[in-house]
Coordinates of C-alpha atoms and ligand atoms in Angstrom, one line a residue:
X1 CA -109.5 -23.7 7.3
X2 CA -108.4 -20.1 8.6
X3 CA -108.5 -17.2 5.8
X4 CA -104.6 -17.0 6.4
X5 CA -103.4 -21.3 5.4
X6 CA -99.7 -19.9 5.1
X7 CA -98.1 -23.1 6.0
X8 CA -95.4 -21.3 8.5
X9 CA -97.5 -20.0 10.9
X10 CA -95.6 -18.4 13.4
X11 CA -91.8 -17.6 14.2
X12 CA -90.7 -18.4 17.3
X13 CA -91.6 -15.0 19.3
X14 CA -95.4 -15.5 17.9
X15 CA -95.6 -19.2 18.5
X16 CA -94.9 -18.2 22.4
X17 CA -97.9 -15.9 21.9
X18 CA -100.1 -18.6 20.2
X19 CA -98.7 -21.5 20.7
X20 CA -101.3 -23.7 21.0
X21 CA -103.1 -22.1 18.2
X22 CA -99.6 -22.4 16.2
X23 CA -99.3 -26.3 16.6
X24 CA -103.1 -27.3 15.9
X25 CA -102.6 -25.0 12.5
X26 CA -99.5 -26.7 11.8
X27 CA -100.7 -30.4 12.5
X28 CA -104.0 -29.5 10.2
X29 CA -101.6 -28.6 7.2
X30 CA -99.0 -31.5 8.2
X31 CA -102.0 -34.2 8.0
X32 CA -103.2 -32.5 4.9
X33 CA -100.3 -32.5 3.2
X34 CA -99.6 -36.1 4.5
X35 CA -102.9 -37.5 2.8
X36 CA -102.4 -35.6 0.0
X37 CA -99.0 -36.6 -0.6
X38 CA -100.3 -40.4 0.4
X39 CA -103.5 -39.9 -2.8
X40 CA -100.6 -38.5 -5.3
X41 CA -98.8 -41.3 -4.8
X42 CA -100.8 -44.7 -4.5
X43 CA -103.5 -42.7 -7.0
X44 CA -101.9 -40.7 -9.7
X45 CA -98.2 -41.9 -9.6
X46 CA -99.0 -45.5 -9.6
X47 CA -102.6 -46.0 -10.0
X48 CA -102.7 -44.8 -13.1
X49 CA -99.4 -46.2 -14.8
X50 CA -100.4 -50.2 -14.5
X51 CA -101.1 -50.6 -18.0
X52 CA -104.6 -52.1 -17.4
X53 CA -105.4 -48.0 -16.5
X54 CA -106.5 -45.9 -19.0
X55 CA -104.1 -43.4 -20.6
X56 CA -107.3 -40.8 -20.5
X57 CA -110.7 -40.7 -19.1
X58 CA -112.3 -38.7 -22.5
X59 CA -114.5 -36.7 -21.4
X60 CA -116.7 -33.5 -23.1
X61 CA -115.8 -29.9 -21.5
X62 CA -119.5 -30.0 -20.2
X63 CA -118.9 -33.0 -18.2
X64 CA -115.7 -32.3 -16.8
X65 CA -117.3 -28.5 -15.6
X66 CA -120.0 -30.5 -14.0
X67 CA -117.2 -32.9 -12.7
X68 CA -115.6 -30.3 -10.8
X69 CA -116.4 -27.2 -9.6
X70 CA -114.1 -24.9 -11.8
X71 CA -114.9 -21.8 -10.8
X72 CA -113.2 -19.5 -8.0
X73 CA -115.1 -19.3 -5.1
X74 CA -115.7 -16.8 -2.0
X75 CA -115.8 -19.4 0.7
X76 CA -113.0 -22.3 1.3
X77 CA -113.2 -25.5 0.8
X78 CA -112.6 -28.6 3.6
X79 CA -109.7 -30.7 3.7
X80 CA -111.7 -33.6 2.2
X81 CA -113.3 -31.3 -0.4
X82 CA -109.9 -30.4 -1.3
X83 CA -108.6 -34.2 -1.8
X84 CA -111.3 -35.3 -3.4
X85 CA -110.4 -32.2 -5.9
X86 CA -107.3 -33.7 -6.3
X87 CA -108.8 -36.6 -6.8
X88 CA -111.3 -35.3 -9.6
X89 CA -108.1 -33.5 -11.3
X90 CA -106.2 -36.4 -11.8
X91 CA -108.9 -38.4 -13.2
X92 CA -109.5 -36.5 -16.1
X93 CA -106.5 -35.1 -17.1
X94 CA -104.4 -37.5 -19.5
X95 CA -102.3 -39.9 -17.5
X96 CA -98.9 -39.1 -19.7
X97 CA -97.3 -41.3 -17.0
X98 CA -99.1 -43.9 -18.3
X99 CA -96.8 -46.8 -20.5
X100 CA -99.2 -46.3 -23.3
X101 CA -98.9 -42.2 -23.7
X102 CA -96.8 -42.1 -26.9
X103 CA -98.5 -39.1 -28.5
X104 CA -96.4 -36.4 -27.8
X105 CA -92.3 -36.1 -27.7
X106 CA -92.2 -36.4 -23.6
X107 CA -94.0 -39.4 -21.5
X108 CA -93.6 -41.7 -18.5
X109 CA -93.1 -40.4 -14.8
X110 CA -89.7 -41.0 -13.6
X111 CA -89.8 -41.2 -9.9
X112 CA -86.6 -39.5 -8.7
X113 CA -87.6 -36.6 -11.2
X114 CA -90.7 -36.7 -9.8
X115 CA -88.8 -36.2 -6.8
X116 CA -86.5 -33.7 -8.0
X117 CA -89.4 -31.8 -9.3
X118 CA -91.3 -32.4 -5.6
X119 CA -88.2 -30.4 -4.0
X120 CA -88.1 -28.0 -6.3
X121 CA -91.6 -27.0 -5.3
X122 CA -91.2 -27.5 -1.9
X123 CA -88.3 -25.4 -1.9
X124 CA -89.5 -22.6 -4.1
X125 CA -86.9 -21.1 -5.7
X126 CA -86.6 -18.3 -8.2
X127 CA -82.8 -19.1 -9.9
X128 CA -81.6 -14.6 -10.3
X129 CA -79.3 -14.4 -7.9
X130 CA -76.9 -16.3 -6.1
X131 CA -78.6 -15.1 -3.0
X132 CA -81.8 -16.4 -3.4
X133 CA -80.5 -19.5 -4.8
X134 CA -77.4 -20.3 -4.1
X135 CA -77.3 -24.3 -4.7
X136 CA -79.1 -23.8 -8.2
X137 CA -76.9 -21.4 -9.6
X138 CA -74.0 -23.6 -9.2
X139 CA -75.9 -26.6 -9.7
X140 CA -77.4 -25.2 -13.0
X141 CA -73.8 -24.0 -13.6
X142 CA -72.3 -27.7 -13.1
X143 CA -75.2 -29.8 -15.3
X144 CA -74.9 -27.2 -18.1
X145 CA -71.2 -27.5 -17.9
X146 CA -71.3 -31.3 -18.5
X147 CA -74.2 -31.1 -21.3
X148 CA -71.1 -28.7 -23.3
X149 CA -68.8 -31.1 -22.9
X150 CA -70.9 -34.3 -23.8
X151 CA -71.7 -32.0 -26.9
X152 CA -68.1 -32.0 -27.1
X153 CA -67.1 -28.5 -27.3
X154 CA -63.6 -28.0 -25.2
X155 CA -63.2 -27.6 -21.6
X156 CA -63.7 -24.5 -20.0
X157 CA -65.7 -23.3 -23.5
X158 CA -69.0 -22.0 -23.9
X159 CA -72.1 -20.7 -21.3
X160 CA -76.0 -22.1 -21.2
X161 CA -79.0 -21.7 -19.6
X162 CA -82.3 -23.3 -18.5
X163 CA -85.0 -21.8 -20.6
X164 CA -89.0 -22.4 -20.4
X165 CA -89.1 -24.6 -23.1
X166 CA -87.5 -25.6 -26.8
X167 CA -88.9 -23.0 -28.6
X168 CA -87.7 -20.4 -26.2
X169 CA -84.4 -22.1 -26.5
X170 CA -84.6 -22.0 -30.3
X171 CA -85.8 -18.2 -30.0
X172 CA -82.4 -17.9 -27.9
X173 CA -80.3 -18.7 -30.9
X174 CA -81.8 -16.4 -32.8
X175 CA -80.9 -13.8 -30.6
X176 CA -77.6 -14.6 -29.9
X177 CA -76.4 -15.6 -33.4
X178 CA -77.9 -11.7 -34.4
X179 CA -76.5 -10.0 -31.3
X180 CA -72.9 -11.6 -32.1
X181 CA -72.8 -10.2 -35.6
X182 CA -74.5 -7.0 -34.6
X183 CA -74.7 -5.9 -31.4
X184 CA -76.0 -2.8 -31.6
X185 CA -79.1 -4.1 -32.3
X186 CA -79.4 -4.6 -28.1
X187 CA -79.8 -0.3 -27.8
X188 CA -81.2 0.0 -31.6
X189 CA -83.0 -2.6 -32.6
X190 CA -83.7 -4.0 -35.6
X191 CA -83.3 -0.4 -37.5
X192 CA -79.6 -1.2 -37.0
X193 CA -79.6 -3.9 -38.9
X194 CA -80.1 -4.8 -42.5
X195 CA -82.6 -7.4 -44.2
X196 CA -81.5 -10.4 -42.1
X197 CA -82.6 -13.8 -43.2
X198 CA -82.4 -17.2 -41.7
X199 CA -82.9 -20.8 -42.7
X200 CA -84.5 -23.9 -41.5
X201 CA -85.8 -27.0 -42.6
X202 CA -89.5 -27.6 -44.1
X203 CA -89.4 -30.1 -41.2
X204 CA -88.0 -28.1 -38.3
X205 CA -90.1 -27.5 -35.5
X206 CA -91.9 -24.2 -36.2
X207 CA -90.5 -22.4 -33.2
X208 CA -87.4 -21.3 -35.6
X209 CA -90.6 -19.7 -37.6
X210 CA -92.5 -18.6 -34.3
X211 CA -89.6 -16.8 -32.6
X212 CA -88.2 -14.9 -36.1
X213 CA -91.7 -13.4 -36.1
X214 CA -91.9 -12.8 -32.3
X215 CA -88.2 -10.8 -32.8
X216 CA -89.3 -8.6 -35.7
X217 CA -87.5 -10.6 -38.4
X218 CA -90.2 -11.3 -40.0
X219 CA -92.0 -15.2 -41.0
X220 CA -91.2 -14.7 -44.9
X221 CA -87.5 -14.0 -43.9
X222 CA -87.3 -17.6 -41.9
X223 CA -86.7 -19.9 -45.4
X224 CA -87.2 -23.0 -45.8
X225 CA -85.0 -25.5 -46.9
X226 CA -86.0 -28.5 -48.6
X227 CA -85.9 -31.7 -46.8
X228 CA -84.7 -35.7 -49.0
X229 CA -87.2 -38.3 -48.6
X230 CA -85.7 -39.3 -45.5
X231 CA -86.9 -35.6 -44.1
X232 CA -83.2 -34.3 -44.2
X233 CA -82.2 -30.8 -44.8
X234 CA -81.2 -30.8 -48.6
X235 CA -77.8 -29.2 -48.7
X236 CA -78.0 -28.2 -52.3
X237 CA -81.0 -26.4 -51.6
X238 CA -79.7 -25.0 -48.6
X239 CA -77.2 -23.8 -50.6
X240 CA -79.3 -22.2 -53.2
X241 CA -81.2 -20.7 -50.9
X242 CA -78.5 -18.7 -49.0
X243 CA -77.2 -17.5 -52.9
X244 CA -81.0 -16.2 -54.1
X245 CA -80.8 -14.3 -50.4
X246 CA -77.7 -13.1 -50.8
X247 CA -78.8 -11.6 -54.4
X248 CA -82.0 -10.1 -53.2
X249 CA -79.7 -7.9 -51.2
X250 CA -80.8 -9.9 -47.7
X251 CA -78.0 -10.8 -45.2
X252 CA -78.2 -14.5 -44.0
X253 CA -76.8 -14.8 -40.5
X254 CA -78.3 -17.8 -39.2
X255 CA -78.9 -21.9 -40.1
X256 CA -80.8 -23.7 -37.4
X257 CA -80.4 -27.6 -38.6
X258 CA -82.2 -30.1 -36.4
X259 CA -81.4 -33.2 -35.1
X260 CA -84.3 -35.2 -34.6
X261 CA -87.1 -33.2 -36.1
X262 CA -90.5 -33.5 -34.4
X263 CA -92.8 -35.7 -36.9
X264 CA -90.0 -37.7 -39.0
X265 CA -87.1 -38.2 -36.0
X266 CA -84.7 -37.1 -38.8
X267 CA -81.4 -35.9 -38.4
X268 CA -80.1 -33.1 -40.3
X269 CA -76.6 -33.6 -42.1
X270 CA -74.7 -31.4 -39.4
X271 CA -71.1 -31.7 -40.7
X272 CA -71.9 -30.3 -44.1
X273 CA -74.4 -27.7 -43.0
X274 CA -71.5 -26.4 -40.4
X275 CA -69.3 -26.4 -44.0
X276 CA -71.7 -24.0 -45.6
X277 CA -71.8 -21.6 -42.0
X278 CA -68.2 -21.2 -42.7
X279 CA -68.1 -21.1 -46.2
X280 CA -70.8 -17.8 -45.7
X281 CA -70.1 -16.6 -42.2
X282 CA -73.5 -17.6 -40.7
X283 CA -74.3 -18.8 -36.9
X284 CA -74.7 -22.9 -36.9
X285 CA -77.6 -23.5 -34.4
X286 CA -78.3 -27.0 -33.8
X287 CA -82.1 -27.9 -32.5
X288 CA -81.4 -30.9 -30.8
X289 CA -84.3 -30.5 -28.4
X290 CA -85.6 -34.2 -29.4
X291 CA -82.5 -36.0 -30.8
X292 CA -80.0 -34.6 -27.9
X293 CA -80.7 -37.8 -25.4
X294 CA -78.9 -40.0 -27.7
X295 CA -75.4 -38.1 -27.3
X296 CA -75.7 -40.1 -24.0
X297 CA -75.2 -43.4 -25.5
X298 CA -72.2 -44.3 -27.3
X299 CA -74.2 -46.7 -29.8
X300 CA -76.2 -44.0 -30.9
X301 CA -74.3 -40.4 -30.4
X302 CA -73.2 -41.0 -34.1
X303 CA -76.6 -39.8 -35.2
X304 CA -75.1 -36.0 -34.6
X305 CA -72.1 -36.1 -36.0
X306 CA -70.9 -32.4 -36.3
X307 CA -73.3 -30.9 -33.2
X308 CA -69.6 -30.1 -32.0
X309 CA -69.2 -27.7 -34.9
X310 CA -72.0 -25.6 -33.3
X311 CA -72.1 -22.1 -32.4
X312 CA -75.1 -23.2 -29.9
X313 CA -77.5 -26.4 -29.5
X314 CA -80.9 -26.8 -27.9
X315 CA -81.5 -30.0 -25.7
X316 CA -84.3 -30.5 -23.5
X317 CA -83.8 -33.2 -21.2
X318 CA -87.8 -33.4 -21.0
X319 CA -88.0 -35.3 -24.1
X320 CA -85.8 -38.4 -25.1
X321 CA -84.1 -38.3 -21.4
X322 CA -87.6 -38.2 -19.6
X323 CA -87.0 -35.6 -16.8
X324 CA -90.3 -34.1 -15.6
X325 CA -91.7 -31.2 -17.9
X326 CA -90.2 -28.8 -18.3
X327 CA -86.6 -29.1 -18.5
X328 CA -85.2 -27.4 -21.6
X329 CA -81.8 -26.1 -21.8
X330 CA -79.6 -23.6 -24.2
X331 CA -76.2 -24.4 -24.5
X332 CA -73.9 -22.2 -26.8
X333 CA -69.5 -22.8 -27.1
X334 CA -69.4 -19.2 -26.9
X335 CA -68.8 -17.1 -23.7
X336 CA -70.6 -13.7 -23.3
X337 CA -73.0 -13.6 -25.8
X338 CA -75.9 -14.3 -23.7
X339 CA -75.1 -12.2 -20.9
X340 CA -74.0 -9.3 -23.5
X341 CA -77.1 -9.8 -25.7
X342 CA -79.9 -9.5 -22.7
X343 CA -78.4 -8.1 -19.7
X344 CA -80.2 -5.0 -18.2
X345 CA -78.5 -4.8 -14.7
X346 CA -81.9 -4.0 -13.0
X347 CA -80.3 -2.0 -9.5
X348 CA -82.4 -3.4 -7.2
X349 CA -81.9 -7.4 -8.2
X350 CA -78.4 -7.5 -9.3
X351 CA -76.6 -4.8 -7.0
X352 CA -72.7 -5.2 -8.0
X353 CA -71.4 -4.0 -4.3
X354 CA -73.0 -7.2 -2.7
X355 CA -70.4 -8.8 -0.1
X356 CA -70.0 -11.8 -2.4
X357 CA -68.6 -12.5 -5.9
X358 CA -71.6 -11.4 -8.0
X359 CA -70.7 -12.8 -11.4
X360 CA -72.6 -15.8 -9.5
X361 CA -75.6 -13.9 -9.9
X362 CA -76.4 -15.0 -12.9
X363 CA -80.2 -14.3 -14.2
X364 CA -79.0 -11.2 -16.0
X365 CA -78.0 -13.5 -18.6
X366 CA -82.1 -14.6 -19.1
X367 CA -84.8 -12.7 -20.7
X368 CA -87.0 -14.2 -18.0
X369 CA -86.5 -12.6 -14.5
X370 CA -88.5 -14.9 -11.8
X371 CA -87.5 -18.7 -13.0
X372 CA -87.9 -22.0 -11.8
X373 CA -85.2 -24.3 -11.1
X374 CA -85.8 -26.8 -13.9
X375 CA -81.8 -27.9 -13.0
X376 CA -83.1 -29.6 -10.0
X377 CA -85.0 -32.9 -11.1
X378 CA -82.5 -33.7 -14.2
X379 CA -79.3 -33.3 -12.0
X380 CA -81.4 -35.4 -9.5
X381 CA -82.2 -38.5 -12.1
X382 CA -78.6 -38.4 -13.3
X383 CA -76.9 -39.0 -9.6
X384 CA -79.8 -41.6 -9.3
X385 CA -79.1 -43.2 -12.3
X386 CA -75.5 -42.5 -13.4
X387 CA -74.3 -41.4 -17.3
X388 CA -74.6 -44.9 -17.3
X389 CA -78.4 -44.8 -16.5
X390 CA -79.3 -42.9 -19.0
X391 CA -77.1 -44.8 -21.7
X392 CA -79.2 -47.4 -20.7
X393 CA -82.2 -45.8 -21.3
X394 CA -81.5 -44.3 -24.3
X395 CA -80.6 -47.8 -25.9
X396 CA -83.7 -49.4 -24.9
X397 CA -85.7 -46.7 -26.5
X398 CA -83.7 -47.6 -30.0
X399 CA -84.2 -51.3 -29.9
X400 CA -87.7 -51.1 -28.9
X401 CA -88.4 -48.4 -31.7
X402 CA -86.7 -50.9 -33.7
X403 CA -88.7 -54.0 -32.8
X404 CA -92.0 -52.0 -33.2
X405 CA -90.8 -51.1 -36.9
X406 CA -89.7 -54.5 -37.7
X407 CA -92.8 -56.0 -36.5
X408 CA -95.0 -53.8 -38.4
X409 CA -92.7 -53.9 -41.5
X410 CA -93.9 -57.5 -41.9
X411 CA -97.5 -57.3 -40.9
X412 CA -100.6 -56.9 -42.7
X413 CA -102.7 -53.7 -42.8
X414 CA -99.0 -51.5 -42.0
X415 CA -97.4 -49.4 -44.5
X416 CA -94.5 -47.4 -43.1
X417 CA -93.9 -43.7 -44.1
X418 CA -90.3 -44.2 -43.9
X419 CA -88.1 -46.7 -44.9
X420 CA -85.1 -46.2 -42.1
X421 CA -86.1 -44.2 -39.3
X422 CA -83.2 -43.1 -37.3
X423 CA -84.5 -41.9 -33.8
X424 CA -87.5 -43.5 -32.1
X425 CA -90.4 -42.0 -33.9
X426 CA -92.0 -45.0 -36.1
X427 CA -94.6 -43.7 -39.0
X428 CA -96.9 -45.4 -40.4
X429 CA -100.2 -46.0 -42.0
X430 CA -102.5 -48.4 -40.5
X431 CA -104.9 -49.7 -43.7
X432 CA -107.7 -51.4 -42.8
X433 CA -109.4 -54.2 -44.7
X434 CA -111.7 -52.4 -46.3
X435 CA -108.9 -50.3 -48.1
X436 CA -106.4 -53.2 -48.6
X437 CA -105.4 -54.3 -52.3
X438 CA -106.8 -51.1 -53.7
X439 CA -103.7 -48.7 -53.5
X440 CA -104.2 -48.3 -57.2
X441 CA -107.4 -47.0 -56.9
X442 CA -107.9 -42.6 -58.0
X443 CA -109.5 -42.5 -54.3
X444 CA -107.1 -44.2 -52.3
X445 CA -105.1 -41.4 -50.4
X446 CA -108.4 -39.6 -50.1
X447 CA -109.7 -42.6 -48.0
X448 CA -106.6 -43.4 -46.8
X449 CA -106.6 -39.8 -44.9
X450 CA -109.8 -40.3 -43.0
X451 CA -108.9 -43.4 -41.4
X452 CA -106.4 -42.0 -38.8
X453 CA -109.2 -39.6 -37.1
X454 CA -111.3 -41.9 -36.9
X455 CA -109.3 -44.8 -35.3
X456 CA -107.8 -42.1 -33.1
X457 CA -111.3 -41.2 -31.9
X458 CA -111.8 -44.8 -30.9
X459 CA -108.5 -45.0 -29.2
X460 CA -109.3 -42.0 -26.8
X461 CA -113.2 -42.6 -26.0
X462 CA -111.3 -46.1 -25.0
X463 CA -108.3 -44.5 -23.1
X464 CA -106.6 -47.9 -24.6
X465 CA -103.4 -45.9 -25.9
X466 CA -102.8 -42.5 -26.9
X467 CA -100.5 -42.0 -30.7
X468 CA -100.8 -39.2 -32.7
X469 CA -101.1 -38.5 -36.4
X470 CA -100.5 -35.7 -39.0
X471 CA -100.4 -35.0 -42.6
X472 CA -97.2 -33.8 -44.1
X473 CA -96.5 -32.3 -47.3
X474 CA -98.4 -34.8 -50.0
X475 CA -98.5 -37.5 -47.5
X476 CA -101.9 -38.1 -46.0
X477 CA -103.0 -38.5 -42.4
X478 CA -100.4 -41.0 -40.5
X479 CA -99.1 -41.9 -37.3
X480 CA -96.3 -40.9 -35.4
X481 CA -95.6 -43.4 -32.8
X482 CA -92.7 -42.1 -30.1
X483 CA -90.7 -44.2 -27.3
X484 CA -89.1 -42.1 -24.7
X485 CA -90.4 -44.8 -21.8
X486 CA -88.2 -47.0 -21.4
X487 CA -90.3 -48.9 -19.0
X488 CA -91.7 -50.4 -21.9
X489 CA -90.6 -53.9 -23.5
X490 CA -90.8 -55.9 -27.1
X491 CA -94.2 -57.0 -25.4
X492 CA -95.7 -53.3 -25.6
X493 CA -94.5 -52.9 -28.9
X494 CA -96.7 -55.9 -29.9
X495 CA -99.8 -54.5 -27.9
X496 CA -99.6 -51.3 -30.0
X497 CA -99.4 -53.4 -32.8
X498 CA -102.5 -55.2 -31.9
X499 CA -104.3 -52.6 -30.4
X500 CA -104.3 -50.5 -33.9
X501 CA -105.5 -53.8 -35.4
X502 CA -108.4 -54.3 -33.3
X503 CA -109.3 -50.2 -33.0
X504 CA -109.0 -50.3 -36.7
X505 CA -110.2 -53.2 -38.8
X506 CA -113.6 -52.2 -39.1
X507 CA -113.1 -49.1 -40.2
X508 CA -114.8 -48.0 -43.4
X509 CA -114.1 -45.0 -45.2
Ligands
ABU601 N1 -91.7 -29.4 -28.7 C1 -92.7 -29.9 -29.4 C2 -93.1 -31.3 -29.3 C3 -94.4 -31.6 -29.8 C4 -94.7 -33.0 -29.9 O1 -94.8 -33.7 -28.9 O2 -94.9 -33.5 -31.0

């Protein structure tokens, strides 16, 4: 391969010059990217998601450096090299397309996002201007529009953006909600400002926590509000909380509730929480990064109640909705904010005597400036599949999250965290014999705690599935099963069901 593998090799006054030079470079990089195309395909798309694959090939980090060749090297490697890299790649990183990947809040390959995210390579765009991507920006523009509506806000209302991720997005509220109530914190920063303080849920995602830090609030001044048994945000407490601020001589400004929090799938009481915005004047952000698939069903849009009464809402389409990573989005039902809060009208990107209307150029609004079109493989899945595609989907996830905790409700050696879940994580203890009939025992949780490691060990060296487990508060080590496939049926749930049996049952701790 020539030093120079730029896949356009010539325009058409060099391809005169070396023509036939031109077209042999050009058929070497067509047939590679033909065979490569052909391996991604039969391979890693569906090779690797029949469910007698394995979900991962564990491996040490020694034997996947002696697997493939990491490091950087001065001379190229051959077409065939380079596939059977490809190859090598594939085979031991985790197969999250896989039926059994239900470790982590995204999962399953979806193959017109997989397309969508294909094009979106191939084309290469960086979504600034309308210049450089003009069917993005209105495309971006369009999806966006729709997601504010399905949140219900009114017609016309409101602005959003694609952002790298939910913590970003969640970091994005935090921005806005302070730049609405004092903007000159964009030229001042935060000397302008008093002692703000903000409030989350024990159980939020700790983004809310992350990003406060990361924007010189301060970790201590991100409180935590007390979560019911069913990992709600306690109102009361809330309540409280905001007053013993307000005393200290803090100012709150900000409540981000969740709905659909990352461990219990819980869905904070948005309705009341928007009462107590009101009631002290405080932004109402709404983290619905995992629980914001279900406002596409009509069985199951119930579950956020209130998300309307929000000042902005994070959704990511990459989780419950199953677009390709990453697809993350910001929505807020107010107008200007963002582009008031982060614009810095860079001259040489966002010139305002362009030939067109520039308010299309829209990346000003960003704190990113080069960005990927995320837009491109959700707004591709949704004309593939239809609203009603997705409502679809998002039922299927519910019943079979439902089956999977009814089945496990009434079988041995399963004790369930929570008594009603109400998205599609399902937690849950698996007990194996050697534990069973001795939850009276002074060493019970302490045993109880080491079993999920170890089973989990013995489900990756196996590849046979791939759930994940946590402590939380006083509970001890459980598992967090999550559907967002809905490629699986009632016959998977029993397989996981199974499968923990037979990993587990003889276990001793
Ligand atoms: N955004 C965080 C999701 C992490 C998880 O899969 O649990």
């Amino acid at each position: 391969m020539p030093a120079d593998s730029t896949l356009i090799v010539a325009g058409e006054e060099r391809l005169e010059k070396n023509q036939f030079q031109s077209l042999a470079e050009r058929s070497k990089h067509e047939d590679f990217l033909r065979r490569a195309v052909d391996l991604l395909v039969e391979r890693v798309v569906f090779g690797r998601s029949s469910r007698t694959s394995k979900v991962v090939e564990w491996a040490v980090p020694e034997e996947i450096k002696s697997a493939i060749d990491l490091t950087p090297r001065d001379s190229p490697l051959s077409h065939d090299e380079l596939l059977k890299v490809i190859a090598d790649v594939a085979r031991y990183s985790v197969n999250t397309g896989h039926p059994y990947f239900v470790n982590q809040l995204f999962s399953s390959v979806d193959p017109y996002g997989l397309i969508g995210q294909w094009l979106t390579d191939a084309l290469n765009p960086s979504v600034y201007t309308y210049e450089v991507a003009p069917v993005f920006t209105l495309m971006e523009e369009e999806v966006l529009r729709e997601m504010r509506s399905i949140v219900g806000w009114p017609e016309g209302a409101g602005d959003g953006i694609f952002c790298p991720g939910g913590s970003i997005a969640n970091g994005y509220a935090i921005s806005c909600a302070r730049h609405y109530f004092y903007p000159d914190t964009k030229s001042k920063g935060v000397y302008a400002v008093p002692k703000l303080v903000l409030f989350t849920s024990e159980l939020a995602h700790y983004s809310t926590k992350k990003l406060a830090t990361f924007m010189g609030i301060g970790s201590d001044n991100c409180v935590m509000v007390n979560c019911d048994e069913r990992g709600k945000m306690d109102i009361e407490d809330l309540e409280l909380k905001i007053n013993e601020a307000i005393e200290s001589g803090a100012t709150p400004f900000l409540v981000t509730a969740t709905a659909g929090t990352t461990v219990f799938g819980a869905f904070d009481p948005l309705v009341a929480i928007s009462g107590l915005c009101k009631k002290y004047n405080l932004w109402f952000h709404v983290d619905a990064a995992w629980g914001g698939g279900a406002l596409m069903s009509r069985k199951h849009r119930h579950l956020l109640a209130g998300i309307e009464l929000a000042d902005s809402v994070t959704w990511n389409p990459h989780k419950l909705l199953a677009a390709p990573q990453q697809c993350s989005t910001f929505l807020m039902r107010h107008k200007n904010v963002l582009k008031d809060g982060h614009s810095c009208e860079a001259k040489y990107l966002f010139q305002k005597d362009k030939f067109y209307d520039t308010s299309y150029d829209t990346g000003d609004k960003h704190i990113q400036c080069g960005r990927r079109a995320d837009v491109l493989k959700f707004w591709f899945m949704w004309k593939a599949k239809g609203s009603e595609g997705f409502e679809m989907h998002i039922d299927k996830l519910f019943d079979n999250a439902k089956y999977f905790f009814d089945h496990i409700r009434q079988r041995e050696g399963f004790e369930l965290v929570i008594d009603k879940p109400e998205c599609t994580n399902v937690l849950f203890w698996y007990v194996p014999p050697c534990l069973r009939g001795r939850e009276n025992e002074p060493d019970y949780k302490e045993r109880l705690h080491k079993v999920a490691p170890k089973l989990k060990e013995r489900m990756i060296k196996e590849g046979s599935m791939m759930v994940t487990y946590q402590p939380q508060g006083n509970l001890v080590n459980f598992f967090r099963i999550v559907f967002q496939s809905s490629a699986l049926d009632h016959k998977d749930m029993v397989y996981f069901a199974n499968e923990f049996e037979r990993l587990g049952k003889d276990i001793v701790v």
